[in-house]
Coordinates of C-alpha atoms in Angstrom, one line a residue:
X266 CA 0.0 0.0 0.0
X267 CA 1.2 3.5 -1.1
X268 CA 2.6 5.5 1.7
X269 CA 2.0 9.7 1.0
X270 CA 4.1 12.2 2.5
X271 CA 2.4 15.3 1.4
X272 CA 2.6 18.6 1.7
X273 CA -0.3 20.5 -0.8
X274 CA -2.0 16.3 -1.3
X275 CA -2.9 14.9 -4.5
X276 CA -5.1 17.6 -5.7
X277 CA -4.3 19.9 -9.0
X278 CA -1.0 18.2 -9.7
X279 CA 0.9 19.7 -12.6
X280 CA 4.0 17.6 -12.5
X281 CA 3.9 13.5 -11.4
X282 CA 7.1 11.1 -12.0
X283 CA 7.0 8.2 -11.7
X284 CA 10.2 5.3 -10.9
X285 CA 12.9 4.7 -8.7
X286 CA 14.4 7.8 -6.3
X287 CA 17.6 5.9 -5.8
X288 CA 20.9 6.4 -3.8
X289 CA 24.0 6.9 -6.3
X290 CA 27.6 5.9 -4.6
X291 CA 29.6 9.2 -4.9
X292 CA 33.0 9.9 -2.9
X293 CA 32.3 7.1 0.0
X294 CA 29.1 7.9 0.4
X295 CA 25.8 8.6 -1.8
X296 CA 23.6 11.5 -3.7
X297 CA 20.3 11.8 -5.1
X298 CA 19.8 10.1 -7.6
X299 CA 16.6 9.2 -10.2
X300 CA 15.0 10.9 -13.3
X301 CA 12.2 11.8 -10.8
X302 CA 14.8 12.8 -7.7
X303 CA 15.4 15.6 -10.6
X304 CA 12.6 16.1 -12.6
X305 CA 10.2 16.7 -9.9
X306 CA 12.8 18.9 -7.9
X307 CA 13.4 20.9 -10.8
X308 CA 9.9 21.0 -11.8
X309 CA 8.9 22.4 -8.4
X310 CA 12.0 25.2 -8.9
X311 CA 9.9 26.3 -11.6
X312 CA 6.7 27.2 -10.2
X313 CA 4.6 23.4 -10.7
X314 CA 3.1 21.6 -8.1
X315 CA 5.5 18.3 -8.3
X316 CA 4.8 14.8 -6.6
X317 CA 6.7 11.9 -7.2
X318 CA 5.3 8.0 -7.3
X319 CA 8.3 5.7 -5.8
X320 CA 9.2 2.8 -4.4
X321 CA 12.1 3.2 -1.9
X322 CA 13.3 1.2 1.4
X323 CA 13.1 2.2 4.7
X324 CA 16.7 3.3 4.4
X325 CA 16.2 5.7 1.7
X326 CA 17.9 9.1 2.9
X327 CA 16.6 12.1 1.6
X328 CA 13.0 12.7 2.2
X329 CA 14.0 16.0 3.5
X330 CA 15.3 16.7 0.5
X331 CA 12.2 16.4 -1.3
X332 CA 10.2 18.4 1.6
X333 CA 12.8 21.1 1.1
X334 CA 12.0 21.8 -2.4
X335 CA 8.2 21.3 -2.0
X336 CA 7.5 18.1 -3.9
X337 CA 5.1 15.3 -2.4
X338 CA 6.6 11.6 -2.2
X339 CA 4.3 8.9 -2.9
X340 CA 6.0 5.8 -1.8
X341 CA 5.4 2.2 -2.8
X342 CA 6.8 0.3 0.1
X343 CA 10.2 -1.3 -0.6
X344 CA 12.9 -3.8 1.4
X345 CA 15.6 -2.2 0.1
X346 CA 16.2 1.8 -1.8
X347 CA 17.5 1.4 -5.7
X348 CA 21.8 2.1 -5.5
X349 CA 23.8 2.2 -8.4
X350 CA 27.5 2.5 -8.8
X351 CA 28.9 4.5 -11.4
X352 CA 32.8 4.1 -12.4
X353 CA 34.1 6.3 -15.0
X354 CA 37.3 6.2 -16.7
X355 CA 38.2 8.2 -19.7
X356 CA 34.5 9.4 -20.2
X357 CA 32.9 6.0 -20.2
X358 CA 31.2 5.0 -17.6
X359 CA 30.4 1.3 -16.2
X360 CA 27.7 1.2 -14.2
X361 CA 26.7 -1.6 -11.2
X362 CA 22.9 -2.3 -10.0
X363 CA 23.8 -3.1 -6.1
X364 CA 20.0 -3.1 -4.9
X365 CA 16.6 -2.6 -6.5
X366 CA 13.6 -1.3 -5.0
X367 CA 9.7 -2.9 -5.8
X368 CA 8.4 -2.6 -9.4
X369 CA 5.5 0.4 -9.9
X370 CA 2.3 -0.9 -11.7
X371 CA -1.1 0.7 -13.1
X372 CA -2.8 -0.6 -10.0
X373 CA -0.2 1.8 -7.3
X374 CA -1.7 4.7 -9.3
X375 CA -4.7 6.6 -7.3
X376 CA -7.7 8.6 -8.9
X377 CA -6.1 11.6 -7.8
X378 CA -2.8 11.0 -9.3
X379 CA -3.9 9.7 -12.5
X380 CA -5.1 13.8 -13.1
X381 CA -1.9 15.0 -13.2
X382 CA -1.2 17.5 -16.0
X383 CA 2.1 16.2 -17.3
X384 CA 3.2 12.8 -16.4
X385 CA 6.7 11.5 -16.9
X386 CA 8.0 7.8 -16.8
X387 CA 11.0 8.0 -15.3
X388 CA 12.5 4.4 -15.3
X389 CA 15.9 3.5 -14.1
X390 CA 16.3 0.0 -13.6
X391 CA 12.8 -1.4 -15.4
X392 CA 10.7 -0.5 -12.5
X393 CA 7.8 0.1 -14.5
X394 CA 4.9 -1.3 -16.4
X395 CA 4.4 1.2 -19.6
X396 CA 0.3 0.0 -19.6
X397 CA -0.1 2.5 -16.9
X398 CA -0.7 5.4 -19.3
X399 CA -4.2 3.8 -19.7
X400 CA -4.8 5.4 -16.6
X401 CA -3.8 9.1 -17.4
X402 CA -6.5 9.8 -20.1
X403 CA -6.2 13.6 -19.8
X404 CA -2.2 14.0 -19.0
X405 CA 0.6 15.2 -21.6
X406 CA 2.9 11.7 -20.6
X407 CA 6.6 11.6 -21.8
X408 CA 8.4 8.6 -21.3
X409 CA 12.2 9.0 -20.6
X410 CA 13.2 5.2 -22.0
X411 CA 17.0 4.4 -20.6
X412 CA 15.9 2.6 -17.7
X413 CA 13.5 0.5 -19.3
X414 CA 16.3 -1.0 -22.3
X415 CA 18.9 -1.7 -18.9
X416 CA 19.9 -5.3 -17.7
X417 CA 22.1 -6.4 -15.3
X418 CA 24.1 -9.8 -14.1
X419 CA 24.4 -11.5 -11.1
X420 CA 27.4 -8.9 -10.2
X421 CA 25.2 -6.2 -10.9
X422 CA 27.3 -5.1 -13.9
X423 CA 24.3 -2.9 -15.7
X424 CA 24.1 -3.4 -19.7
X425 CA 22.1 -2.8 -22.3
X426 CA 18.6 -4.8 -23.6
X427 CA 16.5 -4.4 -26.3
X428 CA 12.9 -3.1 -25.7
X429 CA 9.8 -3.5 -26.6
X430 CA 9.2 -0.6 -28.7
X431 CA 5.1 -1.3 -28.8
X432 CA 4.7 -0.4 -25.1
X433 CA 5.5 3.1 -25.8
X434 CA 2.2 3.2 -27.8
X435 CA 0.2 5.4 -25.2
X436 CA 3.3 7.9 -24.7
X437 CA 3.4 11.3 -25.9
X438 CA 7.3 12.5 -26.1
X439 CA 9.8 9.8 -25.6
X440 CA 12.7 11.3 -24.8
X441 CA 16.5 9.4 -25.0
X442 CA 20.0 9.8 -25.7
X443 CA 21.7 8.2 -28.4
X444 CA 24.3 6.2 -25.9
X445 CA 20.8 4.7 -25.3
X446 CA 20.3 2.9 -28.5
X447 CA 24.0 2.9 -29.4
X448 CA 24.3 -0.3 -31.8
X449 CA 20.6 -0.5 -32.2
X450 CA 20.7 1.1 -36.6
X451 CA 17.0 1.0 -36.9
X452 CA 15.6 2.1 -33.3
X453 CA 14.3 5.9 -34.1
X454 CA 12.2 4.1 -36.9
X455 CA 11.2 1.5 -35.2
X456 CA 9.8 3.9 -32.3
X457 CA 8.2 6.3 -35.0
X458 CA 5.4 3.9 -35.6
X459 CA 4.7 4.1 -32.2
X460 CA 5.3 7.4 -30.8
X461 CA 4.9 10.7 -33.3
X462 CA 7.0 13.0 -31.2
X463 CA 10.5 11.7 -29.9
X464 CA 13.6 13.8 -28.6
X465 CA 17.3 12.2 -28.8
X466 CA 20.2 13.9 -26.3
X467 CA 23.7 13.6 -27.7
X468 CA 25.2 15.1 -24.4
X469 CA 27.0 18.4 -24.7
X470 CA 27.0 18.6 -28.2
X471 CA 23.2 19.1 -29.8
X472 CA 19.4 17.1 -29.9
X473 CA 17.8 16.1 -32.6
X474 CA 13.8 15.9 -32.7
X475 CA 11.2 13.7 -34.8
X476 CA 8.0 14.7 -34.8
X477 CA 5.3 14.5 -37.1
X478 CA 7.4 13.3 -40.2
X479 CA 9.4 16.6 -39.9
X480 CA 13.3 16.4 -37.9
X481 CA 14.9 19.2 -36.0
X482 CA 18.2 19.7 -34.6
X483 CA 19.4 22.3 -31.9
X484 CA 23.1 22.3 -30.8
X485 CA 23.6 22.7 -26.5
X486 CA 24.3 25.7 -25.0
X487 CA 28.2 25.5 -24.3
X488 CA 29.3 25.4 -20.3
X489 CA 32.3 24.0 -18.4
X490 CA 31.0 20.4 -17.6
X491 CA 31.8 19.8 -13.5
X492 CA 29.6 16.6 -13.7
X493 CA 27.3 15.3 -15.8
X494 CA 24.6 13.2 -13.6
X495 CA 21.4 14.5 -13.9
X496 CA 21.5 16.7 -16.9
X497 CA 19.5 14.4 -19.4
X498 CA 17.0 14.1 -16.6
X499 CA 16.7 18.5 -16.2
X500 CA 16.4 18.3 -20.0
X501 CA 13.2 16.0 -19.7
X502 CA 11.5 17.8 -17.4
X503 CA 12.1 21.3 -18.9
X504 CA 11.4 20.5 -22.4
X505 CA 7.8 18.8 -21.4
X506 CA 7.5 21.7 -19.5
X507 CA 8.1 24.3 -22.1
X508 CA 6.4 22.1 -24.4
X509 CA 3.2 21.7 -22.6
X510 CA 3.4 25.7 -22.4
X511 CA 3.6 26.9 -25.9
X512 CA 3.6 23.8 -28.2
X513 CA 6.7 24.5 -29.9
X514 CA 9.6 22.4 -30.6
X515 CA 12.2 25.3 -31.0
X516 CA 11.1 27.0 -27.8
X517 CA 11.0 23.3 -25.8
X518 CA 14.6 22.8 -27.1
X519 CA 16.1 26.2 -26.3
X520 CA 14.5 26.2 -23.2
X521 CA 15.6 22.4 -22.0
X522 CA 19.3 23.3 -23.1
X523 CA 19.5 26.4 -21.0
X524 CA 18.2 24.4 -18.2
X525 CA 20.0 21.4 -18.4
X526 CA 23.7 23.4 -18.6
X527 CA 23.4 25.0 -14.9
X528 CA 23.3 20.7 -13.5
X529 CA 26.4 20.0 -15.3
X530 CA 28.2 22.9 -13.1
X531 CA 28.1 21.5 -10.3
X532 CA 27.5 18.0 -8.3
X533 CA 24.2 16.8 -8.0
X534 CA 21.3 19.4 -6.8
X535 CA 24.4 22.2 -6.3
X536 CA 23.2 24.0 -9.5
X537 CA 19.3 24.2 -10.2
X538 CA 18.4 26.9 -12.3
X539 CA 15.6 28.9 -11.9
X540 CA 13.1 30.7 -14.5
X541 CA 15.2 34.0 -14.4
X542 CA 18.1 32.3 -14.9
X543 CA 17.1 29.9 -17.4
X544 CA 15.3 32.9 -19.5
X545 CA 19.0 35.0 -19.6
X546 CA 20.5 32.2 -20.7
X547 CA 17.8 31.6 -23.4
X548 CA 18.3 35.2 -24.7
X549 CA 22.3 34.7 -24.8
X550 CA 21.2 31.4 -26.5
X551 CA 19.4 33.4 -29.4
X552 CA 22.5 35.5 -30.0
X553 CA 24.9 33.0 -30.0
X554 CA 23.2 30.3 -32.4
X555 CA 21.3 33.2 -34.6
X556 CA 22.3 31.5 -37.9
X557 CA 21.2 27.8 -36.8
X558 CA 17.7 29.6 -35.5
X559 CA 16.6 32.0 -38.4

């Protein structure tokens, strides 16, 4: 039975995620981590009503975290929290599942959660059961698909599966990276008879978008990377955001990039950007990619 640790309840959500808040080994000890430990923090930073649908153990450690930036936890009960290890070495990174919370299903989603505005699944480590968008019938739902194409081995060593591209059938916006299909020629096709609107991250350098027949591309806005965990998560949340607002690719691009650069500053939750912020970057933006945008 869900647990709810709320702070404005169910009612008038704008922004639900749903997966695995999950502890990421960092320096001897662990961070935040999740595509909805981010998204629905950095929703919240930008004026929405956020809640989160989980599953974490009793010795999950940052519930303050999430009452600090205003965004209700609704928790599936759980033995044990989600923690991944992440080794990098030379920009690669080899990545270890070392516990896994319960799996989220359509039934763990309540009346009142099911009217959210915009709805992302947020998988990490195939936590979740894609028939649930049956149950948001009015929602904007954006799928970001990494977690749902991972495996791992007795070890825990974390590699890539292939998915079953039908299951994103009832999404809106998928949203992936190309490190997510890497090896995998035919995936963006393979995805377009199932989803008309679908956004690929090539980290710092640009995204490309397919959507309605027609492709876009928009390089990133240049910064000095600190660390990288997080950002592809940021640039979810703030395109559906800005998507859900005005409808327009170009603007939901722009406006995820700005975003998405202030994570990669810092470590973690050091560097969330806020509207202001996010808008003078989107104006230096303009200037500095003028001939890509006319």
């Amino acid at each position: 039975m869900e647990k709810s640790e709320s702070s404005h309840g169910e009612k008038n959500i704008e922004f639900l995620s749903i997966g695995h808040c999950c502890h990421d080994q960092y320096e001897g000890g662990h961070i935040l981590g999740g595509t909805c430990s981010y998204a629905s923090i950095v929703a919240s930073q930008l004026g929405l009503r956020a809640s989160i649908l989980t599953s974490v153990g009793p010795d999950f450690l940052f519930h303050d975290t999430f009452k600090q930036h205003g965004v209700d936890l609704h928790i599936i009960p759980s033995d044990q929290t989600t923690v991944f290890e992440n080794i990098y070495n030379q920009g690669s990174r080899t990545q270890y599942l070392l516990s896994r919370a319960s799996k989220i299903k359509s039934a763990d989603i309540s009346d009142a959660l099911s009217k959210s505005k915009i709805v992302l699944l947020g998988s990490i480590a195939d936590e979740l059961d894609f028939s649930m968008t049956e149950r948001f019938a009015d929602s904007m739902i954006c799928a970001t698909i990494q977690g749902s194409m991972r495996q791992w081995d007795d070890s825990g060593l974390v590699t890539a599966k292939a998915m079953n591209w039908s299951s994103l059938e009832g999404v809106d916006i998928a949203i992936l990276s190309v490190d997510d299909i890497k090896g995998l020629d035919d995936a963006i096709e393979c995805m377009r008879q199932y989803v008309s609107h679908i956004v690929v991250t090539e980290g710092e350098n640009e995204v490309t978008v397919y959507k309605n027949g027609k492709e876009y591309t928009y390089p990133a806005y240049p910064v000095k990377e600190v660390e990288a965990t997080g950002a592809g998560d940021v640039f979810a949340t703030a395109y559906m955001i800005e998507y859900a607002r005005s409808q327009d690719v170009s603007s939901a691009c722009i406006y995820a990039h700005c975003a998405s650069s202030f994570i990669v500053e810092g470590v973690g939750l050091q560097s969330l950007p806020t509207q202001q912020t996010i808008e003078e970057r989107m104006s230096a933006y303009r200037d500095m990619f003028f001939d890509v945008l006319r």
